PDB file of C-alpha atoms in Angstrom:
ATOM      1  CA  MET K 280     -37.239 -98.023 142.749  1.00 44.00           C
ATOM      2  CA  THR K 281     -37.794 -95.822 145.761  1.00 44.00           C
ATOM      3  CA  GLU K 282     -39.655 -92.550 145.531  1.00 47.00           C
ATOM      4  CA  LEU K 283     -37.531 -89.485 144.859  1.00 48.00           C
ATOM      5  CA  THR K 284     -37.955 -85.782 145.307  1.00 46.00           C
ATOM      6  CA  ARG K 285     -38.968 -84.476 141.908  1.00 54.00           C
ATOM      7  CA  LEU K 286     -35.950 -83.398 139.890  1.00 57.00           C
ATOM      8  CA  ASP K 287     -37.678 -80.268 138.651  1.00 56.00           C
ATOM      9  CA  GLU K 288     -38.206 -79.068 142.230  1.00 55.00           C
ATOM     10  CA  PRO K 289     -35.441 -76.855 143.567  1.00 54.00           C
ATOM     11  CA  SER K 290     -33.381 -78.481 146.271  1.00 55.00           C
ATOM     12  CA  ARG K 291     -33.683 -77.122 149.757  1.00 56.00           C
ATOM     13  CA  PRO K 292     -31.165 -74.358 150.186  1.00 55.00           C
ATOM     14  CA  ALA K 293     -28.140 -75.459 152.143  1.00 58.00           C
ATOM     15  CA  ALA K 294     -26.559 -73.243 154.724  1.00 59.00           C
ATOM     16  CA  PRO K 295     -24.116 -71.006 152.884  1.00 60.00           C
ATOM     17  CA  HIS K 296     -20.509 -72.076 153.112  1.00 65.00           C
ATOM     18  CA  PRO K 297     -17.572 -69.802 152.577  1.00 71.00           C
ATOM     19  CA  ALA K 298     -15.976 -70.234 149.155  1.00 75.00           C
ATOM     20  CA  SER K 299     -12.808 -71.234 150.982  1.00 80.00           C
ATOM     21  CA  VAL K 300     -14.518 -74.394 152.277  1.00 81.00           C
ATOM     22  CA  ALA K 301     -15.538 -75.471 148.754  1.00 76.00           C
ATOM     23  CA  GLU K 302     -12.051 -74.686 147.430  1.00 80.00           C
ATOM     24  CA  GLY K 303     -10.496 -76.566 150.339  1.00 80.00           C
ATOM     25  CA  GLN K 304     -12.673 -79.586 149.600  1.00 76.00           C
ATOM     26  CA  ARG K 305     -11.766 -79.411 145.892  1.00 72.00           C
ATOM     27  CA  ALA K 306      -8.045 -79.303 146.735  1.00 76.00           C
ATOM     28  CA  MET K 307      -8.378 -82.102 149.271  1.00 73.00           C
ATOM     29  CA  MET K 308     -10.237 -84.389 146.870  1.00 68.00           C
ATOM     30  CA  SER K 309      -7.806 -83.723 144.014  1.00 66.00           C
ATOM     31  CA  GLY K 310      -5.200 -85.424 146.195  1.00 63.00           C
ATOM     32  CA  PHE K 311      -7.398 -88.507 146.533  1.00 66.00           C
ATOM     33  CA  PRO K 312      -6.721 -90.522 143.358  1.00 72.00           C
ATOM     34  CA  THR K 313      -9.683 -92.389 141.979  1.00 85.00           C
ATOM     35  CA  GLY K 314     -10.464 -94.754 139.165  1.00 91.00           C
ATOM     36  CA  VAL K 315     -11.991 -93.317 136.007  1.00 96.00           C
ATOM     37  CA  ALA K 316     -15.225 -94.627 134.549  1.00 97.00           C
ATOM     38  CA  VAL K 317     -17.717 -93.783 131.853  1.00 97.00           C
ATOM     39  CA  LEU K 318     -21.330 -94.400 132.794  1.00 97.00           C
ATOM     40  CA  THR K 319     -23.407 -95.360 129.762  1.00 97.00           C
ATOM     41  CA  THR K 320     -27.070 -95.974 129.115  1.00 97.00           C
ATOM     42  CA  ALA K 321     -29.470 -95.831 126.177  1.00 95.00           C
ATOM     43  CA  ASP K 322     -32.924 -94.315 125.930  1.00 93.00           C
ATOM     44  CA  GLN K 323     -36.029 -96.219 124.818  1.00 91.00           C
ATOM     45  CA  ASP K 324     -35.152 -95.499 121.158  1.00 91.00           C
ATOM     46  CA  GLY K 325     -31.620 -96.871 121.593  1.00 91.00           C
ATOM     47  CA  THR K 326     -29.899 -93.476 121.545  1.00 94.00           C
ATOM     48  CA  PRO K 327     -26.749 -93.808 123.664  1.00 96.00           C
ATOM     49  CA  ARG K 328     -25.984 -91.453 126.535  1.00 96.00           C
ATOM     50  CA  GLY K 329     -22.879 -91.328 128.677  1.00 96.00           C
ATOM     51  CA  MET K 330     -20.554 -89.285 130.827  1.00 96.00           C
ATOM     52  CA  THR K 331     -17.233 -89.613 132.628  1.00 96.00           C
ATOM     53  CA  ILE K 332     -17.651 -90.167 136.345  1.00 94.00           C
ATOM     54  CA  SER K 333     -15.217 -90.539 139.209  1.00 81.00           C
ATOM     55  CA  SER K 334     -17.838 -91.071 141.897  1.00 88.00           C
ATOM     56  CA  VAL K 335     -18.140 -94.867 141.821  1.00 94.00           C
ATOM     57  CA  CYS K 336     -18.173 -96.976 144.947  1.00 93.00           C
ATOM     58  CA  SER K 337     -18.805-100.597 145.790  1.00 95.00           C
ATOM     59  CA  VAL K 338     -21.449-100.447 148.518  1.00 96.00           C
ATOM     60  CA  THR K 339     -22.021-104.125 149.281  1.00 95.00           C
ATOM     61  CA  LEU K 340     -21.263-107.554 147.853  1.00 95.00           C
ATOM     62  CA  ASP K 341     -24.330-109.262 149.330  1.00 96.00           C
ATOM     63  CA  PRO K 342     -26.261-108.223 147.344  1.00 97.00           C
ATOM     64  CA  PRO K 343     -23.821-106.694 144.808  1.00 97.00           C
ATOM     65  CA  VAL K 344     -24.485-102.924 144.715  1.00 98.00           C
ATOM     66  CA  LEU K 345     -22.559 -99.995 143.212  1.00 97.00           C
ATOM     67  CA  LEU K 346     -23.090 -96.309 143.958  1.00 97.00           C
ATOM     68  CA  VAL K 347     -22.645 -93.544 141.356  1.00 97.00           C
ATOM     69  CA  CYS K 348     -23.245 -89.793 141.608  1.00 95.00           C
ATOM     70  CA  LEU K 349     -24.685 -87.863 138.664  1.00 96.00           C
ATOM     71  CA  ARG K 350     -25.389 -84.162 138.244  1.00 93.00           C
ATOM     72  CA  ILE K 351     -29.061 -83.124 138.328  1.00 94.00           C
ATOM     73  CA  GLY K 352     -30.048 -81.912 134.865  1.00 92.00           C
ATOM     74  CA  SER K 353     -27.740 -84.293 133.020  1.00 93.00           C
ATOM     75  CA  PRO K 354     -29.363 -85.967 129.986  1.00 94.00           C
ATOM     76  CA  THR K 355     -27.545 -89.144 131.031  1.00 96.00           C
ATOM     77  CA  LEU K 356     -29.175 -89.043 134.471  1.00 97.00           C
ATOM     78  CA  ARG K 357     -32.607 -88.466 132.925  1.00 96.00           C
ATOM     79  CA  THR K 358     -32.134 -91.573 130.746  1.00 97.00           C
ATOM     80  CA  VAL K 359     -30.882 -93.654 133.695  1.00 97.00           C
ATOM     81  CA  LEU K 360     -34.019 -92.738 135.650  1.00 97.00           C
ATOM     82  CA  ASP K 361     -36.322 -93.292 132.654  1.00 96.00           C
ATOM     83  CA  THR K 362     -34.917 -96.748 131.824  1.00 96.00           C
ATOM     84  CA  GLY K 363     -33.753 -97.831 135.284  1.00 97.00           C
ATOM     85  CA  ARG K 364     -30.508 -99.221 133.839  1.00 96.00           C
ATOM     86  CA  PHE K 365     -26.872 -98.212 133.318  1.00 97.00           C
ATOM     87  CA  ALA K 366     -23.423 -99.659 132.697  1.00 97.00           C
ATOM     88  CA  VAL K 367     -20.242 -98.607 134.478  1.00 97.00           C
ATOM     89  CA  ASN K 368     -17.235 -98.907 132.147  1.00 97.00           C
ATOM     90  CA  LEU K 369     -14.041 -98.782 134.259  1.00 97.00           C
ATOM     91  CA  LEU K 370     -11.439 -97.370 131.868  1.00 97.00           C
ATOM     92  CA  HIS K 371      -8.030 -98.903 131.218  1.00 97.00           C
ATOM     93  CA  GLY K 372      -4.713 -97.054 131.099  1.00 95.00           C
ATOM     94  CA  ALA K 373      -4.780 -96.201 127.393  1.00 96.00           C
ATOM     95  CA  ALA K 374      -8.304 -94.727 127.535  1.00 97.00           C
ATOM     96  CA  GLN K 375      -7.461 -91.208 128.739  1.00 97.00           C
ATOM     97  CA  PRO K 376      -8.760 -89.706 125.451  1.00 97.00           C
ATOM     98  CA  VAL K 377     -12.097 -91.469 126.040  1.00 97.00           C
ATOM     99  CA  ALA K 378     -12.279 -90.116 129.602  1.00 97.00           C
ATOM    100  CA  GLU K 379     -11.649 -86.585 128.324  1.00 97.00           C
ATOM    101  CA  LEU K 380     -14.124 -86.977 125.451  1.00 97.00           C
ATOM    102  CA  PHE K 381     -16.965 -88.108 127.726  1.00 97.00           C
ATOM    103  CA  ALA K 382     -16.118 -85.387 130.271  1.00 95.00           C
ATOM    104  CA  SER K 383     -16.354 -82.738 127.527  1.00 94.00           C
ATOM    105  CA  GLY K 384     -20.031 -83.298 126.774  1.00 85.00           C
ATOM    106  CA  ALA K 385     -19.314 -83.345 123.017  1.00 93.00           C
ATOM    107  CA  PRO K 386     -22.581 -84.241 121.275  1.00 92.00           C
ATOM    108  CA  ASP K 387     -20.843 -86.689 118.893  1.00 95.00           C
ATOM    109  CA  ARG K 388     -18.862 -88.607 121.526  1.00 95.00           C
ATOM    110  CA  PHE K 389     -20.443 -91.987 120.685  1.00 97.00           C
ATOM    111  CA  ASP K 390     -19.538 -91.429 117.018  1.00 96.00           C
ATOM    112  CA  ARG K 391     -15.878 -91.156 118.050  1.00 96.00           C
ATOM    113  CA  VAL K 392     -15.536 -94.407 120.056  1.00 97.00           C
ATOM    114  CA  CYS K 393     -16.220 -98.091 119.476  1.00 95.00           C
ATOM    115  CA  TRP K 394     -19.212 -99.292 121.458  1.00 96.00           C
ATOM    116  CA  GLU K 395     -21.761-102.081 121.417  1.00 94.00           C
ATOM    117  CA  HIS K 396     -25.186-102.508 122.961  1.00 90.00           C
ATOM    118  CA  ASP K 397     -26.675-105.988 122.858  1.00 84.00           C
ATOM    119  CA  THR K 398     -30.384-105.315 123.299  1.00 83.00           C
ATOM    120  CA  SER K 399     -31.149-109.058 123.138  1.00 84.00           C
ATOM    121  CA  ASP K 400     -29.286-109.662 126.429  1.00 87.00           C
ATOM    122  CA  PRO K 401     -31.510-108.943 129.465  1.00 85.00           C
ATOM    123  CA  CYS K 402     -28.415-108.033 131.522  1.00 86.00           C
ATOM    124  CA  ALA K 403     -27.090-105.488 129.007  1.00 87.00           C
ATOM    125  CA  SER K 404     -27.758-102.166 130.703  1.00 89.00           C
ATOM    126  CA  GLY K 405     -26.299 -99.787 128.170  1.00 86.00           C
ATOM    127  CA  PRO K 406     -23.631 -99.312 125.542  1.00 93.00           C
ATOM    128  CA  HIS K 407     -20.387-101.091 126.416  1.00 95.00           C
ATOM    129  CA  LEU K 408     -16.976 -99.550 125.720  1.00 95.00           C
ATOM    130  CA  PHE K 409     -15.318-102.960 125.326  1.00 95.00           C
ATOM    131  CA  HIS K 410     -12.147-101.553 123.739  1.00 96.00           C
ATOM    132  CA  ASP K 411     -11.600 -98.911 126.428  1.00 97.00           C
ATOM    133  CA  ALA K 412     -12.544-100.717 129.647  1.00 97.00           C
ATOM    134  CA  HIS K 413     -10.715-103.005 132.049  1.00 97.00           C
ATOM    135  CA  ALA K 414     -14.081-104.080 133.500  1.00 97.00           C
ATOM    136  CA  ILE K 415     -17.768-103.338 132.899  1.00 97.00           C
ATOM    137  CA  ALA K 416     -20.652-103.648 135.366  1.00 97.00           C
ATOM    138  CA  ASP K 417     -24.236-103.763 134.140  1.00 97.00           C
ATOM    139  CA  CYS K 418     -26.641-102.347 136.726  1.00 97.00           C
ATOM    140  CA  ARG K 419     -30.323-101.835 137.426  1.00 97.00           C
ATOM    141  CA  VAL K 420     -31.353 -98.804 139.509  1.00 98.00           C
ATOM    142  CA  ARG K 421     -32.118 -99.945 143.035  1.00 97.00           C
ATOM    143  CA  GLU K 422     -32.688 -96.590 144.764  1.00 96.00           C
ATOM    144  CA  GLN K 423     -31.628 -92.965 144.569  1.00 96.00           C
ATOM    145  CA  HIS K 424     -31.196 -90.017 146.900  1.00 95.00           C
ATOM    146  CA  ARG K 425     -30.784 -86.344 146.139  1.00 95.00           C
ATOM    147  CA  SER K 426     -27.872 -84.459 147.682  1.00 91.00           C
ATOM    148  CA  GLY K 427     -27.445 -80.854 146.604  1.00 89.00           C
ATOM    149  CA  ASP K 428     -26.996 -80.641 142.842  1.00 90.00           C
ATOM    150  CA  HIS K 429     -26.340 -84.385 142.428  1.00 92.00           C
ATOM    151  CA  LEU K 430     -28.309 -87.590 142.613  1.00 96.00           C
ATOM    152  CA  VAL K 431     -26.744 -90.572 144.361  1.00 97.00           C
ATOM    153  CA  VAL K 432     -27.843 -93.665 142.422  1.00 98.00           C
ATOM    154  CA  PHE K 433     -27.504 -97.169 143.842  1.00 98.00           C
ATOM    155  CA  GLY K 434     -27.377 -99.881 141.208  1.00 97.00           C
ATOM    156  CA  SER K 435     -27.919-103.606 141.656  1.00 97.00           C
ATOM    157  CA  VAL K 436     -25.098-105.277 139.726  1.00 97.00           C
ATOM    158  CA  LEU K 437     -26.537-107.731 137.198  1.00 96.00           C
ATOM    159  CA  ARG K 438     -23.271-108.793 135.586  1.00 95.00           C
ATOM    160  CA  VAL K 439     -19.554-107.947 135.596  1.00 96.00           C
ATOM    161  CA  THR K 440     -17.365-108.368 132.513  1.00 95.00           C
ATOM    162  CA  PRO K 441     -13.639-108.235 133.377  1.00 96.00           C
ATOM    163  CA  PHE K 442     -10.801-107.867 130.869  1.00 96.00           C
ATOM    164  CA  PRO K 443      -7.768-109.437 132.587  1.00 94.00           C
ATOM    165  CA  GLY K 444      -4.405-107.914 131.776  1.00 93.00           C
ATOM    166  CA  ARG K 445      -5.675-104.366 131.238  1.00 95.00           C
ATOM    167  CA  GLN K 446      -4.347-101.853 133.760  1.00 95.00           C
ATOM    168  CA  PRO K 447      -6.802 -99.354 135.329  1.00 96.00           C
ATOM    169  CA  LEU K 448      -6.725 -95.626 134.593  1.00 96.00           C
ATOM    170  CA  VAL K 449      -6.605 -93.405 137.710  1.00 93.00           C
ATOM    171  CA  TYR K 450      -6.963 -89.646 138.147  1.00 91.00           C
ATOM    172  CA  GLY K 451      -5.624 -87.373 140.881  1.00 87.00           C
ATOM    173  CA  LYS K 452      -3.925 -83.982 141.205  1.00 83.00           C
ATOM    174  CA  ARG K 453      -5.424 -83.230 137.759  1.00 84.00           C
ATOM    175  CA  GLU K 454      -3.304 -85.926 136.138  1.00 88.00           C
ATOM    176  CA  TYR K 455      -4.064 -89.322 134.649  1.00 91.00           C
ATOM    177  CA  ARG K 456      -1.911 -92.332 135.511  1.00 90.00           C
ATOM    178  CA  VAL K 457      -1.949 -96.072 134.932  1.00 93.00           C
ATOM    179  CA  TRP K 458      -2.279 -98.295 137.986  1.00 84.00           C
ATOM    180  CA  PRO K 459      -0.075 -99.738 139.395  1.00 83.00           C
ATOM    181  CA  LEU K 460       2.236 -96.745 139.348  1.00 69.00           C
ATOM    182  CA  GLY K 461       5.489 -98.692 139.536  1.00 58.00           C
ATOM    183  CA  PRO K 462       7.739-100.368 142.104  1.00 53.00           C
ATOM    184  CA  ASP K 463       6.718 -99.997 145.724  1.00 48.00           C
ATOM    185  CA  ARG K 464       8.688 -97.017 147.045  1.00 44.00           C
ATOM    186  CA  CYS K 465       8.280 -98.248 150.599  1.00 43.00           C
ATOM    187  CA  GLN K 466      10.417-101.331 150.010  1.00 45.00           C
ATOM    188  CA  GLY K 467      13.503-101.414 152.210  1.00 43.00           C
ATOM    189  CA  ARG K 468      12.008 -99.306 154.981  1.00 40.00           C
TER     190      ARG K 468
END
């Protein structure tokens, strides 16, 4: 793992931006549909942690690396940094309630979903939401970089578990949808 600015240190103040720029960015990004995932991990005692994330990106295939962005101060981020491991559960189309549950921060969220964590498997990086995912990637923290109030975490992918036949859940314009959305509307043009 690379060295990181301490999380308890305040970030360097950024040049102030007008509120209209932040609102414009929020509106712009709401029109950029993205897949929905729940990042999961477990602390040294096996207590599960997790949160809904939409900032997931495949960085490289050689070696396989994913990028996720987590809010500074999140208990999930603290556990990811302490253990150096996490799982990215890409949700399937029927898992909208799970996405909303893990976005809510409800303290009992793991009591309300089915999950498994095989601690005997060296590739198992955290609790798996097998029933709610269309694919799961187990990752080990490779490096991290602070940007504002978030930490960009790069994870080396140790293993991918796909579930063929499950359609991905996507989110955009504050709505959930199942991908693919339907017949290609550009046909016949």
